[in-house]
CSV table of C-alpha atoms in Angstrom, one decimal:
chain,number,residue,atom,x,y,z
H,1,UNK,CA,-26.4,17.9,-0.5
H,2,UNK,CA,-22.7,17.7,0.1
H,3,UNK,CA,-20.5,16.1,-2.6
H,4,UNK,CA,-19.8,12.1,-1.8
H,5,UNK,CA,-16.3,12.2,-2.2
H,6,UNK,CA,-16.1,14.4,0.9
H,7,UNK,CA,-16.6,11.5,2.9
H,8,UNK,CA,-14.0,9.2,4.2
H,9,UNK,CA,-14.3,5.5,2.8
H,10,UNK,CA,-14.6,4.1,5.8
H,11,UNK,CA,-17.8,6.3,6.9
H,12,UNK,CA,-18.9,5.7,3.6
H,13,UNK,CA,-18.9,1.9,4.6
H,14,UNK,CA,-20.9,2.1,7.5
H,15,UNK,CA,-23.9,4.4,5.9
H,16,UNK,CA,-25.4,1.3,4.3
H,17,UNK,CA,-25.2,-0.1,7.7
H,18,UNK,CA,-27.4,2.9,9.5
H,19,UNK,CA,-29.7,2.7,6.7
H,20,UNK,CA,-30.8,-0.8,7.0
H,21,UNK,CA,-31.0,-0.1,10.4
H,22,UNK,CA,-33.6,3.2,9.7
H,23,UNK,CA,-35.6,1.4,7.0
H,24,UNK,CA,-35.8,-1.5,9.2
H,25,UNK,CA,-37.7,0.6,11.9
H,26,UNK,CA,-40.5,2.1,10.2
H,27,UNK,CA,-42.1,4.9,11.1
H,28,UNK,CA,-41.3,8.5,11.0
H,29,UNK,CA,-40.5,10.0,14.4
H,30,UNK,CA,-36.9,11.1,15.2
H,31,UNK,CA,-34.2,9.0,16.1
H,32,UNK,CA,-31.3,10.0,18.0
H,33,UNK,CA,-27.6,9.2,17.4
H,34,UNK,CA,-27.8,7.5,20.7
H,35,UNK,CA,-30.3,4.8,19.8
H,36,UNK,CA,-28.5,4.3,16.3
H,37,UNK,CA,-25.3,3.3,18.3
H,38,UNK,CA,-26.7,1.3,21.0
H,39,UNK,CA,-29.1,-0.7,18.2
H,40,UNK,CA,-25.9,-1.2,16.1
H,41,UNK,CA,-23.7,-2.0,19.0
H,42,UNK,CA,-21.4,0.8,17.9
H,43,UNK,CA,-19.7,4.4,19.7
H,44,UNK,CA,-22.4,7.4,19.7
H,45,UNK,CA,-19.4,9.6,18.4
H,46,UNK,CA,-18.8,7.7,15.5
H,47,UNK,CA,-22.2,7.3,14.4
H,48,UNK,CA,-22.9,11.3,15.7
H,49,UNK,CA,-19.4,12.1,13.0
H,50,UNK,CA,-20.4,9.6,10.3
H,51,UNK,CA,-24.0,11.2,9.8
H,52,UNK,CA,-22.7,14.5,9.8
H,53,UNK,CA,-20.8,13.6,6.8
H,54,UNK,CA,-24.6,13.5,4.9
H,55,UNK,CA,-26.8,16.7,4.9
H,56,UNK,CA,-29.4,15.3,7.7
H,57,UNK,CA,-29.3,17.7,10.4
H,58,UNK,CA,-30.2,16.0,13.8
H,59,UNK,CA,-31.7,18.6,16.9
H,60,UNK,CA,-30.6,18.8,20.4
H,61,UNK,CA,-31.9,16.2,22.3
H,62,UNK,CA,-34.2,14.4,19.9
H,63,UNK,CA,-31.9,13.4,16.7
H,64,UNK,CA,-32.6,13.2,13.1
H,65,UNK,CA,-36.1,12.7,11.6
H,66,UNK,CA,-35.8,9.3,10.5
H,67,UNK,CA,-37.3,10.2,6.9
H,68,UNK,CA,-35.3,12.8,6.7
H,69,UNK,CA,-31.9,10.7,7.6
H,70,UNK,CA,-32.7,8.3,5.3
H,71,UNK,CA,-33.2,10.6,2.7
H,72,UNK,CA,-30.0,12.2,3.1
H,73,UNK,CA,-27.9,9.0,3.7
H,74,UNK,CA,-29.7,7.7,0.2
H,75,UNK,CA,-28.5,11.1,-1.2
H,76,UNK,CA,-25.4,10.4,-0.5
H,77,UNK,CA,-24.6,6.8,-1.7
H,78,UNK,CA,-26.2,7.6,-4.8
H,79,UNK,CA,-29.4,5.5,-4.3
H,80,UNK,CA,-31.8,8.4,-5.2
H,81,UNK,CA,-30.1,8.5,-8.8
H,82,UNK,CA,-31.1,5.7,-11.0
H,83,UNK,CA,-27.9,4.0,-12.6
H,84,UNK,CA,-27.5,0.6,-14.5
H,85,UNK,CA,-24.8,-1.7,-14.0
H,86,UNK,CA,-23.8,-5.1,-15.9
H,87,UNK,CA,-22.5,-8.4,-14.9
H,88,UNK,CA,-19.1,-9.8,-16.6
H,89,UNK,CA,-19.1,-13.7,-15.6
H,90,UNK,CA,-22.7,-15.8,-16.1
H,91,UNK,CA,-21.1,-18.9,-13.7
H,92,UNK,CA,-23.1,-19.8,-10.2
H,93,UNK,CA,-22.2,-16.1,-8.5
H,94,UNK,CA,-23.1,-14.0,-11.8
H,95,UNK,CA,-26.5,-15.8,-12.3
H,96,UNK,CA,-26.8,-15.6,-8.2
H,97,UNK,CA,-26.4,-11.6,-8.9
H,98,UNK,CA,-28.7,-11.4,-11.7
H,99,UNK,CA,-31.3,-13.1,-9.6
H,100,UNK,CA,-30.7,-10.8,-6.5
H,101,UNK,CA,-33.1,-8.0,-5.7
H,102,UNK,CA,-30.8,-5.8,-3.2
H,103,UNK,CA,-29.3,-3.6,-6.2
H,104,UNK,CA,-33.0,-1.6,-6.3
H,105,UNK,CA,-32.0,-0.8,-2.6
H,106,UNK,CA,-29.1,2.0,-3.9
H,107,UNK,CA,-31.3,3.0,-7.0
H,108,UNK,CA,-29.0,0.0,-9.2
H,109,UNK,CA,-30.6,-1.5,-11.6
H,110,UNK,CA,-28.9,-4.5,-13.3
H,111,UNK,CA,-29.5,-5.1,-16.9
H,112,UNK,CA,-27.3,-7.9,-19.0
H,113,UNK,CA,-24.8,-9.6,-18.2
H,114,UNK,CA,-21.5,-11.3,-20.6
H,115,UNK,CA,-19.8,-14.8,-20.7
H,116,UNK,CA,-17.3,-16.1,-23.1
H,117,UNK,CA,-19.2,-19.6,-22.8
H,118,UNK,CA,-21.4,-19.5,-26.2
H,119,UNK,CA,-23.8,-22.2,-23.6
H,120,UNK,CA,-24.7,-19.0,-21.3
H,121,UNK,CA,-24.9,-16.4,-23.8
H,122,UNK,CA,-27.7,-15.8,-26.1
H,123,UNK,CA,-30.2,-17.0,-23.1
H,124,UNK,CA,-31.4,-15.2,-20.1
H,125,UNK,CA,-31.2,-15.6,-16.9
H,126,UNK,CA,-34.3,-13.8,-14.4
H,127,UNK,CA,-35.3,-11.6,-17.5
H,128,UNK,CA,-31.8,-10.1,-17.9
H,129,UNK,CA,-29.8,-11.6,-21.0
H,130,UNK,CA,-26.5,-13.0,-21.4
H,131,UNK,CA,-24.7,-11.8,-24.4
H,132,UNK,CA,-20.8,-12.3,-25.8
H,133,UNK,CA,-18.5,-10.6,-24.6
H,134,UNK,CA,-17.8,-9.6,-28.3
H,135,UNK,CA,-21.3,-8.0,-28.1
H,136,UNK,CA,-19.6,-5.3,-24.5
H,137,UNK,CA,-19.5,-2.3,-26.3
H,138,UNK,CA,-23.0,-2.1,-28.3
H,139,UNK,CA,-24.6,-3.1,-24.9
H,140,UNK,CA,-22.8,-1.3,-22.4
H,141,UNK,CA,-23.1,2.1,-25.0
H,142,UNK,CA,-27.0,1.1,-25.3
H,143,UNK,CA,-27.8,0.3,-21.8
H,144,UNK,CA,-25.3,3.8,-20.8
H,145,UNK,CA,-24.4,1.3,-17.8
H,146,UNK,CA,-21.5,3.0,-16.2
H,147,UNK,CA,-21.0,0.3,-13.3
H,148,UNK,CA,-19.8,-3.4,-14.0
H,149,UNK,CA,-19.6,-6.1,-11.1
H,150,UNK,CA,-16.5,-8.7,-12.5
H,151,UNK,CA,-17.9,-12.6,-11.6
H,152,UNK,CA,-15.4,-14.6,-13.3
H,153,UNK,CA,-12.2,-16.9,-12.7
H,154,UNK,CA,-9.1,-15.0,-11.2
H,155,UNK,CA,-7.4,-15.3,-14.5
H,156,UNK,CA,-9.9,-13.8,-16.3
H,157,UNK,CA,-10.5,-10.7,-14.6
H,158,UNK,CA,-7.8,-8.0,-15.8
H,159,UNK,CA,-9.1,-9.0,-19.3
H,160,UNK,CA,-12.6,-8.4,-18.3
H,161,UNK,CA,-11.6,-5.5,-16.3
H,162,UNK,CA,-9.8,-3.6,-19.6
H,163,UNK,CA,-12.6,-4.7,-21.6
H,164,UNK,CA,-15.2,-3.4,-19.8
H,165,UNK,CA,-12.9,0.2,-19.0
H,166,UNK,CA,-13.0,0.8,-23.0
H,167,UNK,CA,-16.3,0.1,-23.1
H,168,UNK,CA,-16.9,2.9,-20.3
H,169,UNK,CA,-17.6,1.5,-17.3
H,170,UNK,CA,-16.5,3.7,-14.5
H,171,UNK,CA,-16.9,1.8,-11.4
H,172,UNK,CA,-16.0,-2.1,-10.7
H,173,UNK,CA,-16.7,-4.9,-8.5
H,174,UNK,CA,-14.3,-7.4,-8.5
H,175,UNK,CA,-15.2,-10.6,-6.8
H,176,UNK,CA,-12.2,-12.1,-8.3
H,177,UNK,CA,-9.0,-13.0,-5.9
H,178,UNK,CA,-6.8,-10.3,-8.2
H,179,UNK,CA,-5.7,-6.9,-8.0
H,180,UNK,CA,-6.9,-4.8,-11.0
H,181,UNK,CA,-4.8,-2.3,-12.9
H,182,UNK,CA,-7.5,0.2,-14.0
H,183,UNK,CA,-7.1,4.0,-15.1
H,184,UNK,CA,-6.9,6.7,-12.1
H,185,UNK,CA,-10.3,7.6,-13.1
H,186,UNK,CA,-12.0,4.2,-12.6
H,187,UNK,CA,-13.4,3.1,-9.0
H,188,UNK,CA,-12.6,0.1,-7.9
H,189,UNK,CA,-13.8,-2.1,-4.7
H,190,UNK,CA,-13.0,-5.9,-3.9
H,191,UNK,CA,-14.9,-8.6,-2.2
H,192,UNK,CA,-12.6,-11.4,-1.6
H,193,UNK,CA,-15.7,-14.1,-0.1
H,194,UNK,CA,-13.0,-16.6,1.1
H,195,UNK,CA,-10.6,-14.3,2.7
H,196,UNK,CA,-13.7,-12.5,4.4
H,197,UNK,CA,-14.4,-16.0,5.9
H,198,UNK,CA,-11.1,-16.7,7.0
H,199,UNK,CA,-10.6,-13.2,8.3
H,200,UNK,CA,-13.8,-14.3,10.0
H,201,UNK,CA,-12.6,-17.3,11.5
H,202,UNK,CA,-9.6,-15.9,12.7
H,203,UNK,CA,-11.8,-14.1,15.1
H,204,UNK,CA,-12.5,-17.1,16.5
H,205,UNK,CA,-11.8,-16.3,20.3
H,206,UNK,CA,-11.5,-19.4,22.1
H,207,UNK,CA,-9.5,-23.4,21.4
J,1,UNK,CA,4.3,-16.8,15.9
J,2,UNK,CA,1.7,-13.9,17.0
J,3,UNK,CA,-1.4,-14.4,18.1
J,4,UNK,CA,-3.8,-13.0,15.0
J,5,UNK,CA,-6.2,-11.6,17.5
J,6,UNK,CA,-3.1,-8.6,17.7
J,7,UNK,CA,-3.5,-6.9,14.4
J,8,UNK,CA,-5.6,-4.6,13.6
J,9,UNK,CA,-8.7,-5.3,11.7
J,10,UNK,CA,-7.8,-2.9,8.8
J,11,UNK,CA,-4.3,-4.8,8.8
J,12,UNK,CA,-5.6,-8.1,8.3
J,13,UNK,CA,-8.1,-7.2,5.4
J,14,UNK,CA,-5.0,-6.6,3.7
J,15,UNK,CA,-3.2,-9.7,4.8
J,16,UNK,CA,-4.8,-11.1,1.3
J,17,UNK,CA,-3.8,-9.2,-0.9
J,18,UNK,CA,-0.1,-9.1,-0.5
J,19,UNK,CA,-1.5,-13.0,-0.1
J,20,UNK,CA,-2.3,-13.0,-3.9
J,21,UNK,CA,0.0,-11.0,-5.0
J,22,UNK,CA,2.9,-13.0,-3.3
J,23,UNK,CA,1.8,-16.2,-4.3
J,24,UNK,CA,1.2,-14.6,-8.2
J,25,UNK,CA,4.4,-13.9,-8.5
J,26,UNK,CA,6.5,-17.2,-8.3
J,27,UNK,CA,9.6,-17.9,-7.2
J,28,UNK,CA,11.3,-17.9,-3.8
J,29,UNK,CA,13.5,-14.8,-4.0
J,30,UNK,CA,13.2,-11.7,-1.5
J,31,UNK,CA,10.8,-9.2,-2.1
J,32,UNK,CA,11.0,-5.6,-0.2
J,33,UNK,CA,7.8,-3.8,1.2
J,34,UNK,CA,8.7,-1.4,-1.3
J,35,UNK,CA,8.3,-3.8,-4.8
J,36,UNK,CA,4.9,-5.1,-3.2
J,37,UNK,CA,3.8,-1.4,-2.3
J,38,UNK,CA,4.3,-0.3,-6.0
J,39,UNK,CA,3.2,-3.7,-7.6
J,40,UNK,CA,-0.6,-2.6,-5.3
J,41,UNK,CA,-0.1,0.7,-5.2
J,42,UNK,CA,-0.2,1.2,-1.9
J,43,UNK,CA,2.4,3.3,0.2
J,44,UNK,CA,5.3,1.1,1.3
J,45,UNK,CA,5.3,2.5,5.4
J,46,UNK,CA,1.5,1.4,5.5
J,47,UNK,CA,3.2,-1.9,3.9
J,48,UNK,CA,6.0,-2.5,6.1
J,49,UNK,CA,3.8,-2.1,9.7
J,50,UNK,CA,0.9,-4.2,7.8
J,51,UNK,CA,3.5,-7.3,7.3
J,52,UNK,CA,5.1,-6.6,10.9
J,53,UNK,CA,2.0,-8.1,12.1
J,54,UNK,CA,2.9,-11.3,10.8
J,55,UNK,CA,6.2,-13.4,11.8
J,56,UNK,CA,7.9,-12.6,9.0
J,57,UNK,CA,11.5,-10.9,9.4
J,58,UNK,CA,12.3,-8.9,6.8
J,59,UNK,CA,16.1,-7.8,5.9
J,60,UNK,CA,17.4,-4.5,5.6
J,61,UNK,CA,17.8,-3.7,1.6
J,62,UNK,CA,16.9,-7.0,0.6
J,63,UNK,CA,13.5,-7.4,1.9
J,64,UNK,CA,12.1,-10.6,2.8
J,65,UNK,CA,12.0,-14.3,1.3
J,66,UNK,CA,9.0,-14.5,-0.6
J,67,UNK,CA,8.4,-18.4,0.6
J,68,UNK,CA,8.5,-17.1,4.3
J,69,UNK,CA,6.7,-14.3,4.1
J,70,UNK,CA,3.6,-16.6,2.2
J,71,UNK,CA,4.1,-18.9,5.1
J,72,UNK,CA,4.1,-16.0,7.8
J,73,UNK,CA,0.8,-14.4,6.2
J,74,UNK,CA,-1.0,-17.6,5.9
J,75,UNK,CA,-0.3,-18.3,9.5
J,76,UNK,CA,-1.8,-14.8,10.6
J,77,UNK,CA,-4.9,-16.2,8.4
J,78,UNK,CA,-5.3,-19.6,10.1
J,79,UNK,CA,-5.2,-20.9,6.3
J,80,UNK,CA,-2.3,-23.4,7.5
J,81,UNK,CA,-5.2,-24.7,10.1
J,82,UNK,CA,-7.6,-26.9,8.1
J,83,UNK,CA,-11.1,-25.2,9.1
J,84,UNK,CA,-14.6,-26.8,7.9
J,85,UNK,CA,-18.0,-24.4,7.2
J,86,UNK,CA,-21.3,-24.9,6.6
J,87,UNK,CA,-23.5,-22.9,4.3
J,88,UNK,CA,-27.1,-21.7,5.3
J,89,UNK,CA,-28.8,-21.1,2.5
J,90,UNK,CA,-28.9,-22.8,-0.9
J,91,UNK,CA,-30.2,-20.6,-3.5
J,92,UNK,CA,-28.5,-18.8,-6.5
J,93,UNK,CA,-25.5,-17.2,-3.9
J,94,UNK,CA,-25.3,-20.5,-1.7
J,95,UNK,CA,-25.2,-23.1,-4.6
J,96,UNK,CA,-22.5,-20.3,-6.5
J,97,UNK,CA,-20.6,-21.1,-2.9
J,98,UNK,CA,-20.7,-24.7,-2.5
J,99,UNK,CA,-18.8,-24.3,-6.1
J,100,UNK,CA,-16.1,-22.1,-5.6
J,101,UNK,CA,-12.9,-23.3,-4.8
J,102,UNK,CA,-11.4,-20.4,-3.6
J,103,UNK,CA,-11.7,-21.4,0.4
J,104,UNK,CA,-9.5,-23.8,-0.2
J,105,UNK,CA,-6.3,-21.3,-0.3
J,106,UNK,CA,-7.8,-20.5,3.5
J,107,UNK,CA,-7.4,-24.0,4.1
J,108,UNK,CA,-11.7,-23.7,4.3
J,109,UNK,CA,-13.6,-26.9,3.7
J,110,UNK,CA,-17.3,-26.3,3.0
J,111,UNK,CA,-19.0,-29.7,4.1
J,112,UNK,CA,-22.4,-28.8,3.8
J,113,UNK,CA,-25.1,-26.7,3.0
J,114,UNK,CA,-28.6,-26.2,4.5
J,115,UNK,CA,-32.0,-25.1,3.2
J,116,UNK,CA,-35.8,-24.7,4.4
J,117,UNK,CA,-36.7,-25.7,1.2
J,118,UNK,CA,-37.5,-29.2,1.0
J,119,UNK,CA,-37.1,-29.5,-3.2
J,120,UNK,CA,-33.2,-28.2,-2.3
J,121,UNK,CA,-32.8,-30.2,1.1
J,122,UNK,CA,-32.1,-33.8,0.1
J,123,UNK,CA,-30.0,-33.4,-2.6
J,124,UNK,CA,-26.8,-32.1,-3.5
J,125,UNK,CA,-24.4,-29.7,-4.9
J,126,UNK,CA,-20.6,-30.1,-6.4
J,127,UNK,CA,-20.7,-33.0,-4.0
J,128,UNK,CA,-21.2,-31.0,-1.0
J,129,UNK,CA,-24.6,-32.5,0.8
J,130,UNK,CA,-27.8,-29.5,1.3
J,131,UNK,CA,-30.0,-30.7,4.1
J,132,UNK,CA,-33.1,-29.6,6.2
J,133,UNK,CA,-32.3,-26.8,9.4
J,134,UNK,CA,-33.6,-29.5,11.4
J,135,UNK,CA,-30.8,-31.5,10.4
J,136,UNK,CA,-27.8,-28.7,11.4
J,137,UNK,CA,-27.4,-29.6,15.2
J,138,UNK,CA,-26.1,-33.3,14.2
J,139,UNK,CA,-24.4,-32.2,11.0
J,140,UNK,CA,-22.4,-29.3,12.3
J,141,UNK,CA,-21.6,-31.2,15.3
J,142,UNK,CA,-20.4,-34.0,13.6
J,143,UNK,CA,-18.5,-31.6,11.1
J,144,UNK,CA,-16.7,-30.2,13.6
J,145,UNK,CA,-17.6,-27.4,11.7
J,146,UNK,CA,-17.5,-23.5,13.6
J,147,UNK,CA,-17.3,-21.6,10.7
J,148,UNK,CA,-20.7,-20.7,8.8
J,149,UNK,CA,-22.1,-18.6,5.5
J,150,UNK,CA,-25.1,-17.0,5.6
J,151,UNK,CA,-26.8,-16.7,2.2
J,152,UNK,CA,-30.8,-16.1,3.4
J,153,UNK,CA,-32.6,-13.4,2.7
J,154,UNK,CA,-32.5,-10.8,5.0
J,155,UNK,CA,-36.0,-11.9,6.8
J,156,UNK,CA,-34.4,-15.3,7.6
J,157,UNK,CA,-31.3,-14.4,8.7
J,158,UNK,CA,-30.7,-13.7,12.6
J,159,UNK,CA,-33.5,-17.2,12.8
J,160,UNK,CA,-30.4,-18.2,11.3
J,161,UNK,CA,-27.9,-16.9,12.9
J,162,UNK,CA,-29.9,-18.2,16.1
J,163,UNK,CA,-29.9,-21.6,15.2
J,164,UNK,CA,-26.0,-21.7,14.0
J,165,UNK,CA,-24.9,-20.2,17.4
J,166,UNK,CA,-26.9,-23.0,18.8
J,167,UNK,CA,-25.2,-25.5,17.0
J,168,UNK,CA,-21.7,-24.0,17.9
J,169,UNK,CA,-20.5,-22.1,14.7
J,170,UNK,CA,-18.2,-19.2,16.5
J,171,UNK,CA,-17.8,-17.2,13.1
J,172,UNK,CA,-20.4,-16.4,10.3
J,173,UNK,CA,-20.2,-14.2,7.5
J,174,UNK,CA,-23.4,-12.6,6.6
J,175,UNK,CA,-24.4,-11.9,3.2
J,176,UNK,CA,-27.9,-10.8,4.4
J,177,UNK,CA,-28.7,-6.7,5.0
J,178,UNK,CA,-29.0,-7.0,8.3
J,179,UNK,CA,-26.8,-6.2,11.3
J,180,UNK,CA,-27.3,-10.0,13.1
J,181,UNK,CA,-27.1,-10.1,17.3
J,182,UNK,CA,-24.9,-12.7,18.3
J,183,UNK,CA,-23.3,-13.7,22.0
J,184,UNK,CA,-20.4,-11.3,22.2
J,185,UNK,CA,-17.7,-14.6,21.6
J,186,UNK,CA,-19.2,-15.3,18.0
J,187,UNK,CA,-17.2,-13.4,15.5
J,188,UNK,CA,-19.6,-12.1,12.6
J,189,UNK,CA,-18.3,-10.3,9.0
J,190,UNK,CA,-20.7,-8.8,6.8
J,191,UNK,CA,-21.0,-8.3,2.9
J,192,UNK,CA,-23.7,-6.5,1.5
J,193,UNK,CA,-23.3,-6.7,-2.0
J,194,UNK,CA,-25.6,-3.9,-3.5
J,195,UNK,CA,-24.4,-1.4,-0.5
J,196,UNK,CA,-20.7,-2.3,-2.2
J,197,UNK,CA,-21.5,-1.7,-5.8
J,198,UNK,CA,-23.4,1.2,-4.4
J,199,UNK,CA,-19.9,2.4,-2.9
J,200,UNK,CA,-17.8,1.7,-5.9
J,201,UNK,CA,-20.3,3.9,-8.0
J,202,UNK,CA,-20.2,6.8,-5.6
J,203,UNK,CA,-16.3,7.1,-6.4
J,204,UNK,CA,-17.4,7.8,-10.1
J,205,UNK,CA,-15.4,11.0,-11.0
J,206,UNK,CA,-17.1,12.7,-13.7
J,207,UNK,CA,-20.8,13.3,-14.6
């Protein structure tokens, strides 16, 4: 299995893409690069170059067994290795995660999440409980949770960001409108919902 | 001003950032490429071509004006357009939606929200009505609305995206795992939230 961070971000990106795509077909013939591109509405080349970036190794002619490629895409983004992750922020879009069944997908498994508003914490929401934020480090050190997914206000985030850093979390989600400052060794990635929607819209071809 | 459709995609997912940060920051001095490309991080050359896309004229040693520069990027955004949006969808994620206030800084109005479910359709949330699909060819036309969120599950969603396209939404971003086939002048956007926290955690450095 070659070593994740190998692989350029942006192929990285599209894997999640490919495997959707496999798991969505069933069955366990081969599938070629060709009909991954065409299906997806993308190059062959790109699709050929991002797979190699995983251990599947497609044959002449007939492509990658599809088990097989969707064994080594997993490989890759981690799904095959079981990890925990919490949720800092219990508003609409934390409770919305901690209802959400994708995470199982990539092996993620959510397990408490944290809000400053004593209403939230102390009950549950789809089995997973909602502690203090004073209560971080004992969970997050129990649970060995190295991921964190950041659900609150703008103006809260770098606060919950360095919080959750001392408490060891490696990698962050930040839905929050805000660049983080994090340690060098801390992985980062942003989803900005209303910039995606106006990137979106500017896309808009015609008026 | 240029025409958005110009700039590269990878330049535009950017245009938000230096967004936020601008706006952050206060005051209507100049700021160089340089400032912003240390304040993010980022290298200032990838900086400078990124904000060439926009209108704004920067000048030499001084940078540019921070209130033109806002304006400049917000016009590559269409945020200075006022744009309305439907949701499709009204569980956990689409109710967390209908919330959030951060379209607004687009210049994005969500007017509505709709849901199979009869115990959601009928009702609403922060104000925003939720009604029956059956209802989306009147209320999207009537809305004016041709922007659209997709927060089904992944079974539901191109029946969905069907019926939006239908209705005349020209730009949807897809929460669902699936890679949705729309007309080739519909512009779609993806976020798969597991396959990004699946991302972040493959950047984890030690272990």
């Amino acid at each position: 299995m070659k070593k994740t961070q190998s692989i350029p971000i942006t192929s990285l990106q599209r894997l999640p893409v490919y495997l959707n795509y496999l798991k969505a077909g069933g069955g366990d013939g081969y599938v070629s690069s060709g009909t991954i591109a065409r299906a997806l509405g993308m190059g062959e080349v790109l699709v050929r170059k991002d797979l190699a970036h995983t251990s599947a190794t497609g044959k002449t002619r007939v492509g990658y067994r599809r088990g097989e490629l969707i064994e080594a895409i997993e490989n890759c983004l981690g799904c095959r290795t079981r990890r925990t992750a919490v949720i800092f922020g219990a508003g609409g879009l934390g409770r919305a995660l901690l209802s959400y069944g994708g995470f199982a997908n990539y092996g993620i498994e959510i397990v408490a999440a944290f809000d400053s508003d004593p209403a939230k914490a102390g009950g549950s929401v789809a089995g997973k409980p909602v502690y203090l934020p004073a209560e971080a480090e004992r969970v997050i050190g129990e649970s060995g949770a190295r991921l964190a997914v950041i659900c609150v206000p703008a103006s809260a985030a770098q606060a919950a960001a360095d919080m959750l850093v001392r408490c060891g979390i490696a990698a962050i989600l930040n839905f929050a409108a805000v660049i983080l400052k994090v340690p060098a060794d801390v992985s980062v990635r942003n989803i900005d919902v209303a910039a995606n929607l106006a990137i979106a819209s500017s896309g808009i071809k015609e008026e």
